[in-house]
């Protein structure tokens, strides 16, 4: 058997493989990071245009109602687009499944969180709080989309539906603002989790501490 | 949860990982939100009355910034609207009339006044109940100008420089179509379209043009700002679907 060039040196046989695992572990694929980025950007535009339409002081400052309405409608209707395109990605589908399924450790996580216990709580790739947030914001976005379409296409439904949709759309917008502020606050408090979404990989020690049940 | 998950066909999950197994709570949460949203639409009339009752007794003013407190929302289609006062405001009546006229604010105030109290209904759904409007009935201004026989419709223009509205002559002659300088028993504020705005009581509120500066009699209806963007020209509230209270006539 002929040896390949470069592998026949004296060190090739004697160098042992590195004993420890690499310091960084892969958490998100490039596609997944773009799904998050584009969704976040659309959500920001949607919320900003909403504020310009709704908050009296901002509405009087900005005016331009037709432009703001158009920006709001289109950023809103496009909000699920990154998710839908993302379904092409196997890594994204696998993560959706992880987000959907709650095991016994997720109940332990919530119990510990509600009791404000110190120390790491059991979690897979996503902890129970992240899973709950993902499902809630997905459902809330769909409700906003539905009520928004009812208000957008005024011929579709009777007026009482539009009045009801306005009510739901307004209050849910307030709830989303609060929950989203919590989401951003959690990210600001954890640089390593932000690094995961920015670069795709995280520190192994962080992963073992924060997501002890995750097998990357 | 006792049934093991089927093996992952794509091999994306290591077998010992607890992720991806268990109860589909995420899906239930999403469906639960959809159910709550539908229930919210159905229960909105009751909930809205509750919110309005609290807002009416709220001394802090906090409810003004919370949703659905029964308040007005500020709409303007331009970046900024010039301010007009007693000295600078003018209302022109022209077009197919015998004698065109220009009114100052004081002249409008000196004409016979009408006060009506009606619900304000936006086409997108929000409503402000029992709002008083006061001013001159539009038909009196039209009579004073003398509409020529070929006059069939009215075009309204606004000093914001962009907004416009329209009515047929028949609609414009109704007794509940006012050129208002008072709203909620106060002078119409700049944000509400002051010093003078239109109030077309039986129609959706986009017909009630703010910052009114010109009334022109035309031979046919010229669609207004939102009407060119898809809204109905004949915007009756009472004859549209869903409104179960008496039409605002």
Coordinates of C-alpha atoms in Angstrom, one line a residue:
Chain A
X1 CA 0.0 0.0 0.0
X2 CA 1.4 3.3 -1.0
X3 CA 1.5 6.1 1.4
X4 CA -0.1 9.4 0.7
X5 CA 2.2 12.3 0.6
X6 CA 2.4 14.1 3.9
X7 CA 1.1 11.2 6.0
X8 CA 4.3 9.2 6.1
X9 CA 6.4 11.5 8.3
X10 CA 7.6 10.3 11.6
X11 CA 5.1 12.3 13.5
X12 CA 2.0 11.0 11.7
X13 CA 1.8 7.7 13.6
X14 CA 2.9 9.0 17.0
X15 CA 0.7 12.1 17.4
X16 CA -2.4 11.1 19.4
X17 CA -5.7 12.6 18.6
X18 CA -6.5 15.7 20.8
X19 CA -7.9 14.4 24.1
X20 CA -10.5 17.1 24.8
X21 CA -13.5 18.1 22.6
X22 CA -13.4 21.4 20.8
X23 CA -14.1 24.4 23.0
X24 CA -17.0 25.6 20.9
X25 CA -20.1 23.7 19.9
X26 CA -22.4 24.4 17.0
X27 CA -25.8 25.6 18.0
X28 CA -27.5 27.2 14.9
X29 CA -27.0 26.8 11.2
X30 CA -26.5 29.8 8.9
X31 CA -30.1 29.4 7.7
X32 CA -31.5 29.4 11.2
X33 CA -29.6 32.6 12.0
X34 CA -31.0 34.3 9.0
X35 CA -34.5 33.2 9.9
X36 CA -34.1 34.8 13.3
X37 CA -32.5 38.0 11.8
X38 CA -35.2 38.6 9.2
X39 CA -38.0 37.8 11.6
X40 CA -36.5 40.2 14.1
X41 CA -36.1 42.9 11.5
X42 CA -39.7 42.5 10.3
X43 CA -41.0 42.5 13.8
X44 CA -39.1 45.7 14.6
X45 CA -40.5 47.5 11.5
X46 CA -44.0 46.2 12.3
X47 CA -43.8 47.4 15.9
X48 CA -42.3 50.8 15.0
X49 CA -45.0 51.5 12.3
X50 CA -47.7 50.3 14.8
X51 CA -46.4 52.9 17.3
X52 CA -46.6 55.6 14.6
X53 CA -50.2 54.6 13.8
X54 CA -51.3 54.2 17.3
X55 CA -49.5 56.4 19.9
X56 CA -51.1 59.9 19.5
X57 CA -47.9 61.8 20.1
X58 CA -45.9 59.7 17.7
X59 CA -48.7 59.7 15.2
X60 CA -48.8 63.5 15.2
X61 CA -45.1 63.7 14.9
X62 CA -44.8 61.3 11.9
X63 CA -48.2 61.6 10.2
X64 CA -48.0 60.1 6.6
X65 CA -50.7 57.7 7.5
X66 CA -51.0 56.0 4.1
X67 CA -47.2 55.2 4.1
X68 CA -47.2 54.0 7.7
X69 CA -50.3 51.8 7.1
X70 CA -48.6 50.3 4.0
X71 CA -45.4 49.6 5.9
X72 CA -47.3 48.1 8.8
X73 CA -49.5 45.9 6.6
X74 CA -46.6 44.5 4.6
X75 CA -44.2 44.0 7.5
X76 CA -47.0 42.2 9.3
X77 CA -48.1 40.0 6.4
X78 CA -44.4 39.1 5.7
X79 CA -43.7 38.2 9.4
X80 CA -44.3 34.5 8.9
X81 CA -42.3 34.3 5.6
X82 CA -38.9 33.6 7.1
X83 CA -40.4 30.8 9.2
X84 CA -42.1 29.3 6.1
X85 CA -39.0 29.5 4.0
X86 CA -37.0 28.1 6.9
X87 CA -39.1 24.9 6.8
X88 CA -36.8 23.9 3.9
X89 CA -34.0 23.7 6.4
X90 CA -33.6 20.3 8.1
X91 CA -31.8 21.9 11.1
X92 CA -34.7 24.4 11.6
X93 CA -37.3 21.6 11.4
X94 CA -35.3 19.6 14.0
X95 CA -35.2 22.7 16.3
X96 CA -39.0 23.3 15.8
X97 CA -39.5 19.7 17.0
X98 CA -37.3 20.3 20.0
X99 CA -39.3 23.5 20.7
X100 CA -42.7 21.7 20.4
X101 CA -42.0 18.8 22.7
X102 CA -42.0 19.2 26.4
X103 CA -40.5 16.5 28.6
X104 CA -40.5 16.1 32.4
X105 CA -37.4 18.2 32.8
X106 CA -39.3 21.2 31.4
X107 CA -41.8 21.0 34.2
X108 CA -38.9 20.9 36.6
X109 CA -37.5 24.0 34.8
X110 CA -40.7 25.9 35.2
X111 CA -41.1 24.9 38.9
X112 CA -37.6 26.1 39.6
X113 CA -38.1 29.3 37.7
X114 CA -41.4 30.1 39.4
X115 CA -39.8 29.5 42.8
X116 CA -36.8 31.6 41.7
X117 CA -34.4 28.9 42.7
X118 CA -30.7 29.7 42.1
X119 CA -28.5 27.6 40.0
X120 CA -28.8 25.9 36.6
X121 CA -32.1 24.3 35.7
X122 CA -32.5 21.2 33.6
X123 CA -32.9 22.0 29.9
X124 CA -32.4 20.5 26.5
X125 CA -31.2 22.5 23.6
X126 CA -34.0 25.0 24.5
X127 CA -35.2 25.5 28.0
X128 CA -38.8 25.5 28.9
X129 CA -39.0 29.3 29.0
X130 CA -37.6 29.5 25.4
X131 CA -40.0 26.8 24.3
X132 CA -43.0 28.6 25.9
X133 CA -42.0 31.9 24.4
X134 CA -41.6 30.5 20.9
X135 CA -45.0 28.9 21.0
X136 CA -46.7 32.0 22.5
X137 CA -45.2 34.4 20.1
X138 CA -46.0 32.2 17.1
X139 CA -49.7 31.9 18.2
X140 CA -49.8 35.7 19.0
X141 CA -48.4 36.5 15.6
X142 CA -51.1 34.4 13.9
X143 CA -53.8 36.1 15.9
X144 CA -52.3 39.5 14.9
X145 CA -52.2 38.4 11.3
X146 CA -55.9 37.3 11.4
X147 CA -57.2 40.3 13.1
X148 CA -55.0 42.6 11.0
X149 CA -56.4 41.1 7.8
X150 CA -59.9 41.6 9.0
X151 CA -59.2 45.3 9.5
X152 CA -57.2 45.6 6.3
X153 CA -59.9 44.1 4.1
X154 CA -62.9 45.9 5.4
X155 CA -65.3 44.1 3.0
X156 CA -64.5 40.6 4.3
X157 CA -66.4 40.7 7.5
X158 CA -69.3 42.5 9.3
X159 CA -68.4 45.6 11.3
X160 CA -68.8 43.8 14.6
X161 CA -65.9 41.5 13.6
X162 CA -63.8 44.6 12.8
X163 CA -64.6 46.2 16.2
X164 CA -63.7 42.9 17.9
X165 CA -60.5 42.5 15.9
X166 CA -59.5 46.1 16.7
X167 CA -59.9 45.3 20.4
X168 CA -57.9 42.0 20.2
X169 CA -55.3 43.5 17.9
X170 CA -54.7 46.5 20.3
X171 CA -54.5 44.6 23.5
X172 CA -52.4 41.7 22.1
X173 CA -50.0 44.3 20.6
X174 CA -49.5 45.6 24.1
X175 CA -48.9 42.1 25.4
X176 CA -46.5 41.3 22.6
X177 CA -44.6 44.5 23.4
X178 CA -44.2 43.4 27.0
X179 CA -43.3 39.8 26.2
X180 CA -40.8 40.9 23.5
X181 CA -39.2 43.3 25.9
X182 CA -38.7 40.3 28.2
X183 CA -37.2 38.3 25.3
X184 CA -34.8 41.0 24.4
X185 CA -33.9 41.6 28.1
X186 CA -33.1 37.9 28.5
X187 CA -30.8 38.0 25.5
X188 CA -29.1 41.2 26.8
X189 CA -28.4 39.4 30.0
X190 CA -26.7 36.5 28.4
X191 CA -23.9 37.4 25.9
X192 CA -23.1 33.7 25.1
X193 CA -26.7 33.0 24.0
X194 CA -26.5 36.1 21.7
X195 CA -23.1 34.8 20.4
X196 CA -24.9 31.6 19.5
X197 CA -27.3 33.4 17.3
X198 CA -24.7 35.7 15.9
X199 CA -21.9 33.2 15.1
X200 CA -23.7 29.9 15.2
X201 CA -21.6 28.4 17.9
X202 CA -21.4 28.6 21.7
X203 CA -18.9 27.9 24.4
X204 CA -19.0 24.2 25.5
X205 CA -18.9 25.0 29.2
X206 CA -21.9 27.4 28.7
X207 CA -23.8 24.7 26.8
X208 CA -23.2 22.1 29.5
X209 CA -24.2 24.5 32.3
X210 CA -27.3 26.1 30.6
X211 CA -28.5 23.2 28.5
X212 CA -27.3 20.2 30.4
X213 CA -29.5 17.7 28.5
X214 CA -28.6 18.9 25.1
X215 CA -26.4 16.5 23.1
X216 CA -24.9 18.7 20.3
Chain B
X1 CA -45.4 10.1 27.2
X2 CA -44.9 6.4 27.8
X3 CA -44.9 5.7 24.1
X4 CA -41.4 6.1 22.8
X5 CA -41.0 8.5 19.9
X6 CA -40.6 7.0 16.5
X7 CA -37.0 6.9 15.4
X8 CA -36.0 10.1 13.6
X9 CA -36.0 9.4 9.9
X10 CA -33.4 12.0 9.1
X11 CA -31.1 11.0 11.9
X12 CA -30.8 14.5 13.1
X13 CA -31.1 13.5 16.8
X14 CA -28.9 11.4 18.8
X15 CA -30.9 8.6 20.4
X16 CA -30.1 9.6 24.0
X17 CA -31.2 13.2 23.7
X18 CA -34.5 14.0 25.6
X19 CA -35.1 16.8 23.2
X20 CA -37.8 16.2 20.6
X21 CA -39.7 13.8 22.8
X22 CA -42.6 14.3 25.2
X23 CA -45.9 16.2 25.0
X24 CA -46.5 18.6 22.1
X25 CA -47.1 21.5 24.5
X26 CA -45.8 24.0 21.9
X27 CA -48.5 23.1 19.4
X28 CA -51.2 23.3 22.1
X29 CA -50.0 26.8 23.1
X30 CA -50.2 28.0 19.5
X31 CA -53.7 26.6 19.1
X32 CA -54.7 27.9 22.5
X33 CA -53.6 31.4 21.4
X34 CA -55.8 31.1 18.2
X35 CA -58.7 30.1 20.3
X36 CA -58.2 33.0 22.7
X37 CA -58.0 35.4 19.8
X38 CA -61.3 34.1 18.3
X39 CA -62.9 34.3 21.8
X40 CA -61.5 37.8 22.2
X41 CA -63.2 39.0 19.0
X42 CA -66.5 37.5 20.2
X43 CA -66.3 38.8 23.7
X44 CA -65.0 42.2 22.6
X45 CA -68.2 44.2 23.1
X46 CA -68.6 43.1 26.7
X47 CA -64.9 43.5 27.4
X48 CA -64.8 46.9 25.7
X49 CA -67.7 48.2 27.8
X50 CA -65.8 47.1 30.9
X51 CA -62.6 48.9 29.8
X52 CA -64.6 52.1 28.9
X53 CA -66.3 52.0 32.3
X54 CA -63.0 51.8 34.1
X55 CA -61.5 54.5 31.8
X56 CA -64.4 56.9 32.5
X57 CA -63.6 56.8 36.2
X58 CA -59.8 56.8 35.9
X59 CA -58.3 59.9 37.5
X60 CA -54.7 58.9 36.6
X61 CA -55.1 59.3 32.8
X62 CA -53.3 56.0 32.4
X63 CA -56.1 54.5 30.4
X64 CA -55.7 57.1 27.7
X65 CA -52.6 55.3 26.5
X66 CA -54.0 51.8 27.0
X67 CA -55.9 50.3 24.1
X68 CA -59.6 50.6 23.6
X69 CA -60.2 53.2 26.2
X70 CA -62.9 54.6 23.9
X71 CA -60.7 57.4 22.7
X72 CA -60.0 59.0 19.3
X73 CA -57.0 58.0 17.3
X74 CA -54.9 60.6 15.5
X75 CA -55.0 60.2 11.7
X76 CA -53.1 62.4 9.3
X77 CA -52.1 61.5 5.8
X78 CA -49.3 64.1 5.5
X79 CA -46.1 64.7 7.4
X80 CA -47.3 67.9 9.1
X81 CA -50.3 70.0 9.0
X82 CA -50.2 73.8 9.2
X83 CA -52.0 75.5 12.0
X84 CA -54.8 77.9 11.4
X85 CA -56.6 80.2 13.8
X86 CA -59.3 82.9 13.9
X87 CA -57.2 85.2 11.8
X88 CA -55.8 82.9 9.2
X89 CA -58.6 80.3 8.7
X90 CA -60.8 80.7 5.6
X91 CA -63.5 78.4 4.2
X92 CA -64.2 78.7 0.5
X93 CA -67.5 77.6 -1.1
X94 CA -67.2 77.6 -4.9
X95 CA -67.8 75.5 -8.0
X96 CA -71.2 75.2 -9.7
X97 CA -72.8 77.9 -7.5
X98 CA -74.4 81.3 -8.2
X99 CA -72.2 83.2 -5.8
X100 CA -69.0 81.8 -4.4
X101 CA -68.2 82.8 -0.8
X102 CA -65.4 82.8 1.7
X103 CA -66.1 82.5 5.4
X104 CA -64.0 83.3 8.4
X105 CA -64.3 81.4 11.6
X106 CA -66.3 84.2 13.2
X107 CA -68.7 84.3 10.3
X108 CA -69.3 80.5 10.6
X109 CA -69.9 80.9 14.4
X110 CA -72.4 83.7 13.7
X111 CA -74.6 81.4 11.4
X112 CA -77.4 79.3 12.9
X113 CA -75.9 76.5 15.0
X114 CA -76.8 72.8 15.2
X115 CA -75.5 70.4 17.8
X116 CA -75.8 66.6 17.3
X117 CA -74.6 63.8 19.5
X118 CA -73.7 60.6 17.7
X119 CA -71.3 57.7 17.8
X120 CA -68.1 58.1 15.8
X121 CA -67.4 54.9 13.9
X122 CA -64.1 54.2 12.1
X123 CA -64.2 51.8 9.2
X124 CA -61.4 49.7 10.8
X125 CA -63.5 49.1 13.9
X126 CA -62.8 51.6 16.7
X127 CA -65.7 53.6 17.9
X128 CA -66.2 56.6 20.2
X129 CA -69.7 56.7 21.6
X130 CA -72.0 59.7 22.1
X131 CA -69.7 62.5 20.8
X132 CA -71.2 66.0 20.4
X133 CA -70.5 67.9 17.2
X134 CA -71.6 71.5 16.7
X135 CA -71.6 73.8 13.7
X136 CA -73.4 74.9 10.6
X137 CA -75.5 72.5 8.6
X138 CA -73.8 72.1 5.3
X139 CA -77.0 72.5 3.3
X140 CA -77.3 76.1 4.7
X141 CA -73.9 77.0 3.2
X142 CA -75.0 75.4 -0.1
X143 CA -78.3 77.3 -0.1
X144 CA -76.5 80.6 0.6
X145 CA -74.2 79.9 -2.3
X146 CA -77.1 78.8 -4.6
X147 CA -76.3 75.5 -6.2
X148 CA -76.7 75.6 -10.0
X149 CA -78.9 73.0 -11.7
X150 CA -75.9 71.1 -13.1
X151 CA -74.4 70.7 -9.6
X152 CA -74.7 67.0 -8.5
X153 CA -71.9 66.4 -6.0
X154 CA -69.6 68.1 -3.5
X155 CA -65.9 67.9 -3.2
X156 CA -64.2 68.8 0.1
X157 CA -60.6 69.9 0.2
X158 CA -58.4 70.4 3.3
X159 CA -55.6 72.7 4.2
X160 CA -53.3 69.8 5.1
X161 CA -52.7 69.9 1.3
X162 CA -53.6 66.3 0.6
X163 CA -56.9 65.1 2.1
X164 CA -60.1 65.3 0.1
X165 CA -63.6 63.8 0.4
X166 CA -66.8 63.7 -1.6
X167 CA -70.6 63.5 -1.1
X168 CA -73.4 63.4 -3.6
X169 CA -75.5 66.6 -3.4
X170 CA -78.4 64.5 -1.9
X171 CA -76.1 63.2 0.8
X172 CA -74.7 66.6 1.5
X173 CA -78.2 68.1 2.0
X174 CA -78.9 65.8 5.0
X175 CA -79.5 67.6 8.3
X176 CA -76.8 65.5 10.0
X177 CA -73.9 66.7 7.8
X178 CA -72.2 69.6 9.6
X179 CA -69.4 72.0 9.1
X180 CA -68.1 71.8 12.7
X181 CA -66.1 74.2 14.8
X182 CA -67.0 72.5 18.0
X183 CA -66.5 68.9 19.0
X184 CA -67.0 67.3 22.4
X185 CA -68.3 70.8 23.4
X186 CA -64.9 72.3 22.9
X187 CA -63.4 74.2 20.0
X188 CA -62.2 71.6 17.5
X189 CA -58.5 71.1 18.4
X190 CA -55.8 71.0 15.7
X191 CA -55.4 67.2 16.2
X192 CA -59.1 66.7 15.7
X193 CA -59.0 68.7 12.4
X194 CA -59.6 72.2 13.8
X195 CA -60.4 74.9 13.6
X196 CA -63.1 73.6 11.2
X197 CA -63.8 70.0 10.1
X198 CA -66.7 68.2 8.4
X199 CA -68.9 65.7 10.3
X200 CA -70.9 63.3 8.2
X201 CA -72.8 61.5 11.0
X202 CA -74.3 58.5 9.1
X203 CA -71.0 57.5 7.4
X204 CA -67.7 56.0 8.5
X205 CA -65.4 58.6 10.0
X206 CA -63.1 58.9 7.0
X207 CA -65.9 60.9 5.3
X208 CA -65.6 63.5 8.1
X209 CA -62.7 65.4 6.6
X210 CA -60.4 67.2 9.0
X211 CA -58.9 70.7 8.4
X212 CA -61.7 71.6 6.0
X213 CA -60.8 74.5 3.8
X214 CA -62.8 74.3 0.6
X215 CA -66.3 73.1 -0.5
X216 CA -66.7 72.8 -4.2
X217 CA -69.9 71.9 -6.0
X218 CA -69.1 69.6 -8.9
X219 CA -71.2 67.9 -11.7
X220 CA -70.1 64.4 -10.6
X221 CA -68.6 62.7 -7.5
X222 CA -64.8 62.9 -7.4
X223 CA -63.4 60.1 -5.2
X224 CA -61.6 61.4 -2.1
X225 CA -58.2 60.4 -0.6
X226 CA -59.1 57.0 0.9
X227 CA -61.6 56.3 -1.8
X228 CA -58.9 56.3 -4.4
X229 CA -57.2 53.8 -2.1
X230 CA -60.0 51.3 -2.0
X231 CA -62.6 52.5 0.5
X232 CA -66.3 52.9 -0.4
X233 CA -67.5 56.3 -1.7
X234 CA -70.9 55.7 -0.2
X235 CA -69.8 54.8 3.3
X236 CA -73.0 54.4 5.2
X237 CA -72.5 52.9 8.6
X238 CA -76.1 51.7 9.2
X239 CA -76.4 49.9 5.9
X240 CA -73.1 48.0 6.2
X241 CA -73.0 44.6 7.7
X242 CA -72.8 43.9 11.3
X243 CA -73.9 47.2 12.9
X244 CA -76.7 46.1 15.2
X245 CA -77.6 49.5 16.7
X246 CA -79.8 51.9 14.9
X247 CA -78.2 53.7 12.0
X248 CA -76.8 57.1 13.0
X249 CA -79.5 59.0 11.2

